[in-house]
Every structure is written in C-alpha cells, then in structure tokens.
JSON list of C-alpha atoms in Angstrom, two decimals:
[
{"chain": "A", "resi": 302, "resn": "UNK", "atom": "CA", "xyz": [-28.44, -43.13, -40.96]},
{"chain": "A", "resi": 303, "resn": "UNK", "atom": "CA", "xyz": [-28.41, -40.20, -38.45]},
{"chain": "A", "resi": 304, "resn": "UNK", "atom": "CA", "xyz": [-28.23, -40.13, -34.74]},
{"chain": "A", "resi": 305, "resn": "UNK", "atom": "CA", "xyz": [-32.06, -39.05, -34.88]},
{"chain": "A", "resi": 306, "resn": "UNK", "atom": "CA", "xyz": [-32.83, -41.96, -37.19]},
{"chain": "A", "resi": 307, "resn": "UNK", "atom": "CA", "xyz": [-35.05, -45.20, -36.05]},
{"chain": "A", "resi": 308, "resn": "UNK", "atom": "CA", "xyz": [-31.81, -47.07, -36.72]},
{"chain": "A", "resi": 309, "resn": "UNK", "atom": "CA", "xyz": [-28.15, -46.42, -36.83]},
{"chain": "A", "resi": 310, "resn": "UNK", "atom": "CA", "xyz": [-24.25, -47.35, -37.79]},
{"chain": "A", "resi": 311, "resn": "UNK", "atom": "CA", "xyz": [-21.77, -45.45, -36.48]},
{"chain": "A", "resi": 312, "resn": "UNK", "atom": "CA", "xyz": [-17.89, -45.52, -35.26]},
{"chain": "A", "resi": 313, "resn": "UNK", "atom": "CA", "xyz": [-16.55, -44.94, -31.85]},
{"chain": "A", "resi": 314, "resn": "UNK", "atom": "CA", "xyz": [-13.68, -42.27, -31.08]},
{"chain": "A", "resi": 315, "resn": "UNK", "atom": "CA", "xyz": [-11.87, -41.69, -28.10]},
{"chain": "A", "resi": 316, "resn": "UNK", "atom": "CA", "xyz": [-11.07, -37.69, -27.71]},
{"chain": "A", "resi": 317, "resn": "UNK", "atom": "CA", "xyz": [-7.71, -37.12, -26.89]},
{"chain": "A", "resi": 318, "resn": "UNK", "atom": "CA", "xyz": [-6.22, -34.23, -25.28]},
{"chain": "A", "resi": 319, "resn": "UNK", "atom": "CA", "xyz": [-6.96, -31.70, -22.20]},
{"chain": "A", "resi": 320, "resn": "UNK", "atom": "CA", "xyz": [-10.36, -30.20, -21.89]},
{"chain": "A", "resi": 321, "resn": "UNK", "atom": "CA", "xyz": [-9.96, -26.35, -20.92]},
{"chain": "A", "resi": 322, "resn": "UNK", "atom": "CA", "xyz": [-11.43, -25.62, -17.51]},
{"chain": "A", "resi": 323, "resn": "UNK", "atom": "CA", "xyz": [-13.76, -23.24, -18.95]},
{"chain": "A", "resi": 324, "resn": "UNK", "atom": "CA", "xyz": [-14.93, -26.11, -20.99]},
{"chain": "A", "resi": 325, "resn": "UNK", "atom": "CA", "xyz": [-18.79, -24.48, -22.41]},
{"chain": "A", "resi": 326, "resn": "UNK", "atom": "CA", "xyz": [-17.66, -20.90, -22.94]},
{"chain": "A", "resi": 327, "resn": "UNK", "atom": "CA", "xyz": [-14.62, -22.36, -25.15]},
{"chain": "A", "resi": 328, "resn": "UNK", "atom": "CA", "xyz": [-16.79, -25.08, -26.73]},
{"chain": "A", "resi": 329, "resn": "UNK", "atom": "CA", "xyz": [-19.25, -22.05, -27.47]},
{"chain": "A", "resi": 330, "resn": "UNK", "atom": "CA", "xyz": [-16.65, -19.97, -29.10]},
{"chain": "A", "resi": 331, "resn": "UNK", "atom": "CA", "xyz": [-15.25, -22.40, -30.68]},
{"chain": "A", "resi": 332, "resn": "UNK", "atom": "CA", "xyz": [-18.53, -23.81, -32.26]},
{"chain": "A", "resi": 333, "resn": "UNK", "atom": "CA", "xyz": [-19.64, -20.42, -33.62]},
{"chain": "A", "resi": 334, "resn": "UNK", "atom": "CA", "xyz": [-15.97, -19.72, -35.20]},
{"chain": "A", "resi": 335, "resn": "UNK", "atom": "CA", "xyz": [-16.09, -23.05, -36.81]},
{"chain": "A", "resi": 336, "resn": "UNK", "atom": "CA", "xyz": [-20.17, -23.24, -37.86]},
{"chain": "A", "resi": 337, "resn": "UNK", "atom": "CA", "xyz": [-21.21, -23.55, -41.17]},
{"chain": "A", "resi": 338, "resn": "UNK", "atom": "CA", "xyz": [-21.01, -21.26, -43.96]},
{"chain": "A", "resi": 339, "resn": "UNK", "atom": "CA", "xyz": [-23.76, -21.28, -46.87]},
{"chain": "A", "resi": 340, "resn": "UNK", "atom": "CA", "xyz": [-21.90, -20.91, -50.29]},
{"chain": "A", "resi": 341, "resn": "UNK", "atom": "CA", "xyz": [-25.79, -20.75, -52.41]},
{"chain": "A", "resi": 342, "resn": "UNK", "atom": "CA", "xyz": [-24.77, -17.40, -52.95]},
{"chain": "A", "resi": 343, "resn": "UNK", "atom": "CA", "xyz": [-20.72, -17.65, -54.38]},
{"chain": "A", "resi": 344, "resn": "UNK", "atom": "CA", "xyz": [-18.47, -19.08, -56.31]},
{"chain": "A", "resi": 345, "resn": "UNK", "atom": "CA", "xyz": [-16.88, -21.58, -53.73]},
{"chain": "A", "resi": 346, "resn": "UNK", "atom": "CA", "xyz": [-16.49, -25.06, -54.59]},
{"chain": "A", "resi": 347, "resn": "UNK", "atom": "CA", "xyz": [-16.96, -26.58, -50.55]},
{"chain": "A", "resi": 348, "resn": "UNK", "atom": "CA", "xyz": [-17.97, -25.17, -47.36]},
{"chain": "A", "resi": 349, "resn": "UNK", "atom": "CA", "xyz": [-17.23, -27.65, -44.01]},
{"chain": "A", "resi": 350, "resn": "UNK", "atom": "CA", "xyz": [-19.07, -26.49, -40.69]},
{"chain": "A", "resi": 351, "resn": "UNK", "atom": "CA", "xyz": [-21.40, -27.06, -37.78]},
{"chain": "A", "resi": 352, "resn": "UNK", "atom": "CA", "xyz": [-24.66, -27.29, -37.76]},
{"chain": "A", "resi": 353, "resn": "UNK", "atom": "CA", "xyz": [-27.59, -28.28, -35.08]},
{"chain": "A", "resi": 354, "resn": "UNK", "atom": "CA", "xyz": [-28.93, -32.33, -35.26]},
{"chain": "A", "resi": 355, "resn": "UNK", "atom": "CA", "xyz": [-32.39, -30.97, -35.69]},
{"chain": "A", "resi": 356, "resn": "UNK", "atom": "CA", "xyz": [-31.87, -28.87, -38.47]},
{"chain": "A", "resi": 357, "resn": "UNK", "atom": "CA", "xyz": [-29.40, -28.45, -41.08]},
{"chain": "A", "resi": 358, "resn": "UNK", "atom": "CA", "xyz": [-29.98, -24.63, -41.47]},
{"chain": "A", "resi": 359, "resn": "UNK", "atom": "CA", "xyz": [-29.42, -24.12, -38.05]},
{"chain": "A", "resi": 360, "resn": "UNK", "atom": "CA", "xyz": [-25.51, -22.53, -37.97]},
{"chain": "A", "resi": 361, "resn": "UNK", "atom": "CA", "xyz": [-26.34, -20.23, -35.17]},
{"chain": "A", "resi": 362, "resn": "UNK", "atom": "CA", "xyz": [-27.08, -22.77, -31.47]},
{"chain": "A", "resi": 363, "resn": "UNK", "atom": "CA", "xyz": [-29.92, -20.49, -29.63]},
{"chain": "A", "resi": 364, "resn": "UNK", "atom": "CA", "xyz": [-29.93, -21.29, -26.48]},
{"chain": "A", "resi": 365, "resn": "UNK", "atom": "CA", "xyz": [-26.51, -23.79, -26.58]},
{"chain": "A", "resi": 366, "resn": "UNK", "atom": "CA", "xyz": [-28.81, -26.33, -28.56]},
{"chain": "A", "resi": 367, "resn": "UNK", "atom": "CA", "xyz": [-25.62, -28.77, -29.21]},
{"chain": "A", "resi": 368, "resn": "UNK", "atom": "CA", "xyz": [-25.83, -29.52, -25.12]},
{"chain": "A", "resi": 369, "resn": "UNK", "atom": "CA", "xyz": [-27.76, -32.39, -23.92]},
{"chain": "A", "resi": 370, "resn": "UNK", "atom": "CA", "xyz": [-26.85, -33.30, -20.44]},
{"chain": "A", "resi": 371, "resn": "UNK", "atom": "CA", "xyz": [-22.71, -34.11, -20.59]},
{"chain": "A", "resi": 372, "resn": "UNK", "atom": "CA", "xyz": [-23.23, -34.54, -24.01]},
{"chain": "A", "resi": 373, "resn": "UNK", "atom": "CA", "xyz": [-22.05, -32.41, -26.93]},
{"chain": "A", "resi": 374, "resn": "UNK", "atom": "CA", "xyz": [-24.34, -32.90, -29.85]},
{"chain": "A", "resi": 375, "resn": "UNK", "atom": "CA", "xyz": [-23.93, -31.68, -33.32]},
{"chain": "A", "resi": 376, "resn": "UNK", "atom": "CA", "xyz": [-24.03, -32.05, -36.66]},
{"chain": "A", "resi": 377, "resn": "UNK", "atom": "CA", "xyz": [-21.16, -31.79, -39.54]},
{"chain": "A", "resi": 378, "resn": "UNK", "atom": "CA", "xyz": [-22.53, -30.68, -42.98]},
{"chain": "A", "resi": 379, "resn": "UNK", "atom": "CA", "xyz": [-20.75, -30.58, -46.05]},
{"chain": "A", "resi": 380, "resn": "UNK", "atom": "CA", "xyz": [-22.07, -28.74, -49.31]},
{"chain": "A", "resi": 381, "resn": "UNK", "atom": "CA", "xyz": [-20.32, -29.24, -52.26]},
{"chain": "A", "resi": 382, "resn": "UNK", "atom": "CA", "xyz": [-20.17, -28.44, -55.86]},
{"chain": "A", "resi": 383, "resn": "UNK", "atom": "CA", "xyz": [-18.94, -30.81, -58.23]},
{"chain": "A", "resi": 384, "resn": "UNK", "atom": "CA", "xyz": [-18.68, -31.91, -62.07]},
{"chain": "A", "resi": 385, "resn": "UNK", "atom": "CA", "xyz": [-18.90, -34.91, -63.27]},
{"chain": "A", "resi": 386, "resn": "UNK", "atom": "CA", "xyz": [-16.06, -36.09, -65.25]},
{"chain": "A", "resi": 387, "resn": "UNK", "atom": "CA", "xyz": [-17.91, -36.66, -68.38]},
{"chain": "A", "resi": 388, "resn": "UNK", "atom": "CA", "xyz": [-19.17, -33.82, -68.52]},
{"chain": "A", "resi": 389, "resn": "UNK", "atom": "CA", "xyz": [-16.06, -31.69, -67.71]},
{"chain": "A", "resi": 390, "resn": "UNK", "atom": "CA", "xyz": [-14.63, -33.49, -71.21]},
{"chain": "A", "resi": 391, "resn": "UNK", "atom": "CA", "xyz": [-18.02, -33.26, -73.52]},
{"chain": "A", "resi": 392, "resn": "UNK", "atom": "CA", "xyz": [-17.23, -29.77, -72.72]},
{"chain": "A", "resi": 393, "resn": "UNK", "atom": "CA", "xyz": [-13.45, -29.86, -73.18]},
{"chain": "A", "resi": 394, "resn": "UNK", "atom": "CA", "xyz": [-13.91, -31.37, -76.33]},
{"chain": "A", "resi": 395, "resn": "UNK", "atom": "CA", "xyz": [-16.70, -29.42, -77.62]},
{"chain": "A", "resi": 396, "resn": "UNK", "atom": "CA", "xyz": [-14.77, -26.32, -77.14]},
{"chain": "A", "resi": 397, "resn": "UNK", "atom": "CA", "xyz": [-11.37, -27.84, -78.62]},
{"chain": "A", "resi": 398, "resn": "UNK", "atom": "CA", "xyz": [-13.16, -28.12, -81.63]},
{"chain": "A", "resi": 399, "resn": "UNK", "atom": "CA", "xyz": [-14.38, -25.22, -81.97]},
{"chain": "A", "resi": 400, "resn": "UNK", "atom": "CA", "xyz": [-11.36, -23.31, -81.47]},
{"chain": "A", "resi": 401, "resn": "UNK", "atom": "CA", "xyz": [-9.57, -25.83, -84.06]},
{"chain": "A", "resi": 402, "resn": "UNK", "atom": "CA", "xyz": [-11.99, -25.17, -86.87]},
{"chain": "A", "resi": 403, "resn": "UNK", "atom": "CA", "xyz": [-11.68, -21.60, -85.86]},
{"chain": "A", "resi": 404, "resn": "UNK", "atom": "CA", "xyz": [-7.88, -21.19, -85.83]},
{"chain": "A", "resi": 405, "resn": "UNK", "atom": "CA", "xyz": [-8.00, -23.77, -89.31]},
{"chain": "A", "resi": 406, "resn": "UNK", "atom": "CA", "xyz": [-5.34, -25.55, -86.92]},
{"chain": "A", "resi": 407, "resn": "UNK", "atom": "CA", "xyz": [-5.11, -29.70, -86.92]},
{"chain": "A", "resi": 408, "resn": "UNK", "atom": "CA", "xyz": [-4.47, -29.70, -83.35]},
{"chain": "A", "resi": 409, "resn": "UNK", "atom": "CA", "xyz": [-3.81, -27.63, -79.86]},
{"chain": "A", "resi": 410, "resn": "UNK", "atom": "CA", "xyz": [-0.66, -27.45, -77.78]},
{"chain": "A", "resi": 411, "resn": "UNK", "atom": "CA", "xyz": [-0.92, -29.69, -74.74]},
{"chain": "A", "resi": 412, "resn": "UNK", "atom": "CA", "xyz": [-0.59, -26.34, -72.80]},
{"chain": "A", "resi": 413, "resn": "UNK", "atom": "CA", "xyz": [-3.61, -24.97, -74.15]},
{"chain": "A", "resi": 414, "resn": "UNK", "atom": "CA", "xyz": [-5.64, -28.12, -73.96]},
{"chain": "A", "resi": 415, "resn": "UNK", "atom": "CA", "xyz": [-5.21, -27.72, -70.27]},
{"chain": "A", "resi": 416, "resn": "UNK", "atom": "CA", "xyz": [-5.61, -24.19, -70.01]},
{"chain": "A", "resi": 417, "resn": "UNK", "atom": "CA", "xyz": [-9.11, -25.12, -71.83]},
{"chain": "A", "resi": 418, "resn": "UNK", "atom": "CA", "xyz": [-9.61, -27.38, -69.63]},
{"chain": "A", "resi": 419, "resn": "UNK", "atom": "CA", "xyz": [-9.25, -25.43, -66.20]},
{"chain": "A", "resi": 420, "resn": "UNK", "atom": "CA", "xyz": [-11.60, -22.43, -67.89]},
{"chain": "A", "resi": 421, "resn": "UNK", "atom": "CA", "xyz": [-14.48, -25.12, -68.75]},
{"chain": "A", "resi": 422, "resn": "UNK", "atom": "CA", "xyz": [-14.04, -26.58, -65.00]},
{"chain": "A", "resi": 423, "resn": "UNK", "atom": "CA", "xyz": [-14.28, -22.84, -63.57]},
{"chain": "A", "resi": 424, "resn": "UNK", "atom": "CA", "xyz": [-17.32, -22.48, -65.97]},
{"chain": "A", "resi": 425, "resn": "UNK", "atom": "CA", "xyz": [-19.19, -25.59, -64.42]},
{"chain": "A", "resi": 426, "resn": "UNK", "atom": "CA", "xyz": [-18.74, -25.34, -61.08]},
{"chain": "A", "resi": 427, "resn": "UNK", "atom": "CA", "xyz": [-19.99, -21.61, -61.20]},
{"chain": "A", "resi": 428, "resn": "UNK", "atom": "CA", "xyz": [-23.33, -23.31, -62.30]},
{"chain": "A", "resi": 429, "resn": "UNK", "atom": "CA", "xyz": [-23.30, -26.58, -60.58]},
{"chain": "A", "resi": 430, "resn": "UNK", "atom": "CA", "xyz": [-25.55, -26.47, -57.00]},
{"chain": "A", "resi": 431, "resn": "UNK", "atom": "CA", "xyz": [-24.14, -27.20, -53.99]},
{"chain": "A", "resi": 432, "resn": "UNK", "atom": "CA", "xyz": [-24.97, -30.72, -52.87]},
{"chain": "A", "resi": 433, "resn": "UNK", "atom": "CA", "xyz": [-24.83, -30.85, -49.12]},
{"chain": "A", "resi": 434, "resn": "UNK", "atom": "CA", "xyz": [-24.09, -33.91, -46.85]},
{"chain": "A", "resi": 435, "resn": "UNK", "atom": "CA", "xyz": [-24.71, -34.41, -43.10]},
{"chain": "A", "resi": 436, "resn": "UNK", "atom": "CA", "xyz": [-23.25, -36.38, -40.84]},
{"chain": "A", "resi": 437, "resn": "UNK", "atom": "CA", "xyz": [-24.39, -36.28, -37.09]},
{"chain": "A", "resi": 438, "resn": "UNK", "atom": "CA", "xyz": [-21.88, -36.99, -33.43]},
{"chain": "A", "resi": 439, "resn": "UNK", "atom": "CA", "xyz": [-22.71, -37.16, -29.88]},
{"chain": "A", "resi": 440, "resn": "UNK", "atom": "CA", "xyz": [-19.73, -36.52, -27.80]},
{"chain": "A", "resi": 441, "resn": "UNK", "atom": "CA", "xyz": [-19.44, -38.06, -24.37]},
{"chain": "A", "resi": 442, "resn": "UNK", "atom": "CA", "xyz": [-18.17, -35.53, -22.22]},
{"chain": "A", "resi": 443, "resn": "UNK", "atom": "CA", "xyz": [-18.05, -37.92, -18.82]},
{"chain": "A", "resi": 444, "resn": "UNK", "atom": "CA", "xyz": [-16.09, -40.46, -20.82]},
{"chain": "A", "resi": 445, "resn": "UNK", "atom": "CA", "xyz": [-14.12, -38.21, -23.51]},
{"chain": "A", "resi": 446, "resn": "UNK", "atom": "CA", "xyz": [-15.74, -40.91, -26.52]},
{"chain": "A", "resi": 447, "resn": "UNK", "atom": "CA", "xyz": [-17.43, -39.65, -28.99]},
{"chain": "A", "resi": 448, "resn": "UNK", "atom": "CA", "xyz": [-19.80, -41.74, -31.75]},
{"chain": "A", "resi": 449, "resn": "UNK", "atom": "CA", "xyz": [-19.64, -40.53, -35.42]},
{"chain": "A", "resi": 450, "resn": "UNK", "atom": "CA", "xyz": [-22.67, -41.35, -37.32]},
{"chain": "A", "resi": 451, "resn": "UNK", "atom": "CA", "xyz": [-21.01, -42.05, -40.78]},
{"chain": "A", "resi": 452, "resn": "UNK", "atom": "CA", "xyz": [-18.99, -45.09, -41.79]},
{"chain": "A", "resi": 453, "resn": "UNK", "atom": "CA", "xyz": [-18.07, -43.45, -44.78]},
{"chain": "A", "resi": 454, "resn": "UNK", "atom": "CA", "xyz": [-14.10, -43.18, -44.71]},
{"chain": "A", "resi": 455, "resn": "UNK", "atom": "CA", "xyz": [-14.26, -40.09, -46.88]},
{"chain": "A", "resi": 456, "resn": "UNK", "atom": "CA", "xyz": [-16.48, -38.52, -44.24]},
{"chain": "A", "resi": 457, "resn": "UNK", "atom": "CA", "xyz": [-14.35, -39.80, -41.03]},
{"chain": "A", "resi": 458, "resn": "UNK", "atom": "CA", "xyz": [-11.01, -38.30, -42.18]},
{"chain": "A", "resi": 459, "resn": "UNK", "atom": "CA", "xyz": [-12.91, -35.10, -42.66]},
{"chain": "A", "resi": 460, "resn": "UNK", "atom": "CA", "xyz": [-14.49, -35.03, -39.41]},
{"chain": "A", "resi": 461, "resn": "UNK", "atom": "CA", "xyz": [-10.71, -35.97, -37.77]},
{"chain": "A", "resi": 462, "resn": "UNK", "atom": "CA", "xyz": [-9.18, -32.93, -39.11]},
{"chain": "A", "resi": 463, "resn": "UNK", "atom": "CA", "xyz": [-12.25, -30.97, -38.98]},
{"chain": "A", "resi": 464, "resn": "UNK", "atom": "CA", "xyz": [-12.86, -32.07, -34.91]},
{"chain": "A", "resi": 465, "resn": "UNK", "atom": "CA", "xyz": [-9.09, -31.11, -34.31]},
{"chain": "A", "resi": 466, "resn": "UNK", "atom": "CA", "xyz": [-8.84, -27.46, -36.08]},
{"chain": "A", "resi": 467, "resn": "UNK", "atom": "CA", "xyz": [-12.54, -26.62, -34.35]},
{"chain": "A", "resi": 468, "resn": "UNK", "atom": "CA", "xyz": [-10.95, -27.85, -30.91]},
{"chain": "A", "resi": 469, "resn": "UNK", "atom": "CA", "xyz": [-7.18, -28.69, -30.65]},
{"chain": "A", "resi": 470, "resn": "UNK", "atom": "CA", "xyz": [-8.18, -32.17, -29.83]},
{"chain": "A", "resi": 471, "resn": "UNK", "atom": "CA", "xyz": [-7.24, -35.65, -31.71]},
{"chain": "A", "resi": 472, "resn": "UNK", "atom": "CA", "xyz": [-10.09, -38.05, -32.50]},
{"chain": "A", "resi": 473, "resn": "UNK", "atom": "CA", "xyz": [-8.72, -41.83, -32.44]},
{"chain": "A", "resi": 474, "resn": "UNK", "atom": "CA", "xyz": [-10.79, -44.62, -33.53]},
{"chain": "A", "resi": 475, "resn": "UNK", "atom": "CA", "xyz": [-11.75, -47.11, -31.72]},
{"chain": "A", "resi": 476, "resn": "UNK", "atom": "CA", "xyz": [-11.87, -50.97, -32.48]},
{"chain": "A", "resi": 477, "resn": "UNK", "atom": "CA", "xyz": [-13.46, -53.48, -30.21]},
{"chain": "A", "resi": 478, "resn": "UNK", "atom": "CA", "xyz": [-10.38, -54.76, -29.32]},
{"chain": "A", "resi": 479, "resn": "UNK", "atom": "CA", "xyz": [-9.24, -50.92, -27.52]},
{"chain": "A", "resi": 480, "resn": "UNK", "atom": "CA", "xyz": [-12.90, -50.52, -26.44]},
{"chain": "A", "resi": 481, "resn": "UNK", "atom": "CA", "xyz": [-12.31, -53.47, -24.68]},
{"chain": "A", "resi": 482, "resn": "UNK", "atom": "CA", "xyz": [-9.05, -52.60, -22.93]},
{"chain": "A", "resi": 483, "resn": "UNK", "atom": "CA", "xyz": [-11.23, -49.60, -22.05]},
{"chain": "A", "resi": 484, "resn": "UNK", "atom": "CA", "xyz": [-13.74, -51.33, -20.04]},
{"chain": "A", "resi": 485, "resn": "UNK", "atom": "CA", "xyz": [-11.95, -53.96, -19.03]},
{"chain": "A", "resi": 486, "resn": "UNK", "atom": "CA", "xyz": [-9.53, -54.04, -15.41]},
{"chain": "A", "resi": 487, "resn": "UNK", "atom": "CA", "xyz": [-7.33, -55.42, -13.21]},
{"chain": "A", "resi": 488, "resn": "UNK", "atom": "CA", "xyz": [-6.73, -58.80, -13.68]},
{"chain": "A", "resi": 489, "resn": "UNK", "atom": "CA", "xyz": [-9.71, -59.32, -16.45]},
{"chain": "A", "resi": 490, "resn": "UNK", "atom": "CA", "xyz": [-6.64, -57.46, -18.96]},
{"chain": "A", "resi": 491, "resn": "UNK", "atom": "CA", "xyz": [-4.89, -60.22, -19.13]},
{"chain": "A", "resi": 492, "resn": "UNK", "atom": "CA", "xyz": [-7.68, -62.42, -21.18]},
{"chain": "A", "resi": 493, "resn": "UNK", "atom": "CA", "xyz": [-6.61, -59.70, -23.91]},
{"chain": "A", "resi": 494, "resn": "UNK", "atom": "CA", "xyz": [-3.06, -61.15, -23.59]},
{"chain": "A", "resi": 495, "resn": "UNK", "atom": "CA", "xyz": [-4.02, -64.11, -26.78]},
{"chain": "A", "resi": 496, "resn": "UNK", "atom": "CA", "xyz": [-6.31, -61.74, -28.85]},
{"chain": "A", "resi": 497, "resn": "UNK", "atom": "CA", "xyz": [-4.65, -59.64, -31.50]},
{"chain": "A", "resi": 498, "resn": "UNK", "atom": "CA", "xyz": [-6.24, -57.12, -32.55]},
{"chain": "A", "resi": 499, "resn": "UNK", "atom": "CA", "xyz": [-6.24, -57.68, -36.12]},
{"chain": "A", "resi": 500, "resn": "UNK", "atom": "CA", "xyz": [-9.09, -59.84, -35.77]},
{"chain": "A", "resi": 501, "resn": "UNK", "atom": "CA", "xyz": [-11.44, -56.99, -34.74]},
{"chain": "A", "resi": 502, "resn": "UNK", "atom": "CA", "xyz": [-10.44, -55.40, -38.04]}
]
C-alpha cells in the first residue's frame, strides 16, 4: 500500500552521504534529469523514473510538488513489458515447426533454435503493453531517513541503485536493532550491549 493509502508497510533507510549546500536547486535538477519516461509509444522493454505521489502521470513537479515541509516526497514508477514464459515457447515451437516442415528437415541446429528464439521474444515484447508499478518514499530531510513504501525486495534494490544514480547518495536499510542505536544515547547504548541483531531479522 502507498504512502497516500488508509494503511501502510514500508522499510526505513538511512541516507548516507553529504547533502550539497544548494540542496533544492540540485534536488530540482536532479529530479527532472532522472523523471520518468513513457515508453507507450516505443519499442523499449522498461522505463525507471520519478513521478509525483498524487499522480502517476505527473513527470514534470509544477510548482516543486515533491516538497512538503523538510520532506522530499515522490514517487518511483516502473513500466514494463514482459512475456510470459509459456508463451515465449508456444511461439518458439510453433515457429520451429513450421520452418521444419518447410525445410523437409527432422530437426534445427541448436544455433538456430536460439536465434528463433530471440526473433519471437523481439516479436512479443513489441506487442506486449507496458505494465507499470508504483512505489511511493518520503524522505526526511531533518533526519537524513527516508521510508520506502514497498517491501518487495525486487522493488528495494531498484530504488537503492535508482536513489544513488538520481543523487550520489547510498540508501542503507534499517533494522530495529540500528534504529535503535539511532535513538538511543549515552549510557541507555549499553542495554544494546546483549542484543544481537540477528534477532530483529
């Protein structure tokens, strides 16, 4: 479920690295250069970019809509075409056949099996739609966290090498046990000291 959503899941990063000290006018560059890019209209199999939380066609932030206080608020959409194995080898099949009984041949050379196979791919994903996913994060500007609305591990490890080509900076997740050694201070540390933090995993 999304940020906007009644109810939620979501993981906690810390961001790691130096902020620049023209912070907006970088994260405004930086947004635009890295916003989504529709792919309705081409060949392409996946398009990754940025999008606003209150609407998924939104790639263009009037007005700095991804601000909200010391909050950076956006969206990460992902449209993608695939083909479903199954079908990718009815297909292969179908068309092995037919150039068998064509060629009056028993068989085909593993070579051109695959060379069959990579044109019927090309074929299907011209004609497959783009299914798009979207996958919402607030980041905490006071604090440097940042909450990912996704526990999908697929979607994380996109968003950590997504987060860090937009920005330069490294997303590292965050278990109770370092969320804890976050808050906590001084002498309260030390209850840590016979907690492992496998535990938390």
């Amino acid at each position: 479920m999304g940020m906007l959503s009644s109810s939620a899941t979501f993981v906690r990063y810390s961001v790691e690295g130096d902020l620049p000290g023209n912070f907006w006018d970088f994260i405004a560059e930086r947004i635009k250069e890295y916003s989504f890019r529709d792919i309705d209209d081409s060949y392409d199999e996946q398009s990754v970019g940025w999008v606003s939380v209150f609407n998924m066609f939104d790639n263009e932030f009037a007005y700095a809509s991804y601000t909200a206080g010391d909050y950076v608020v956006l969206s990460l959409r992902i449209d993608e075409r695939k083909v479903a194995s199954q079908v990718l080898k009815k297909f292969c099949m179908k068309e092995e056949e037919r150039i068998k009984k064509e060629k009056q041949i028993p068989k085909l050379s593993r070579a051109h099996r695959v060379e069959i196979k990579e044109s019927i791919k090309i074929a299907l994903t011209k004609k497959a739609l783009p299914v798009p996913a979207v996958y919402d994060l607030s980041w905490n500007l006071s604090d440097n966290t940042l909450l990912f609305f996704s526990t999908s591990g697929k979607a994380q490890e996109l968003l950590e090498g997504y987060f860090k080509d937009s920005f330069g900076l490294q997303l590292v997740q965050q278990i109770p046990y370092m969320v804890a050694g976050h808050m906590l201070t001084g002498e309260q540390l030390v209850w840590l000291d016979d907690i492992t933090p496998d535990i938390f995993i």
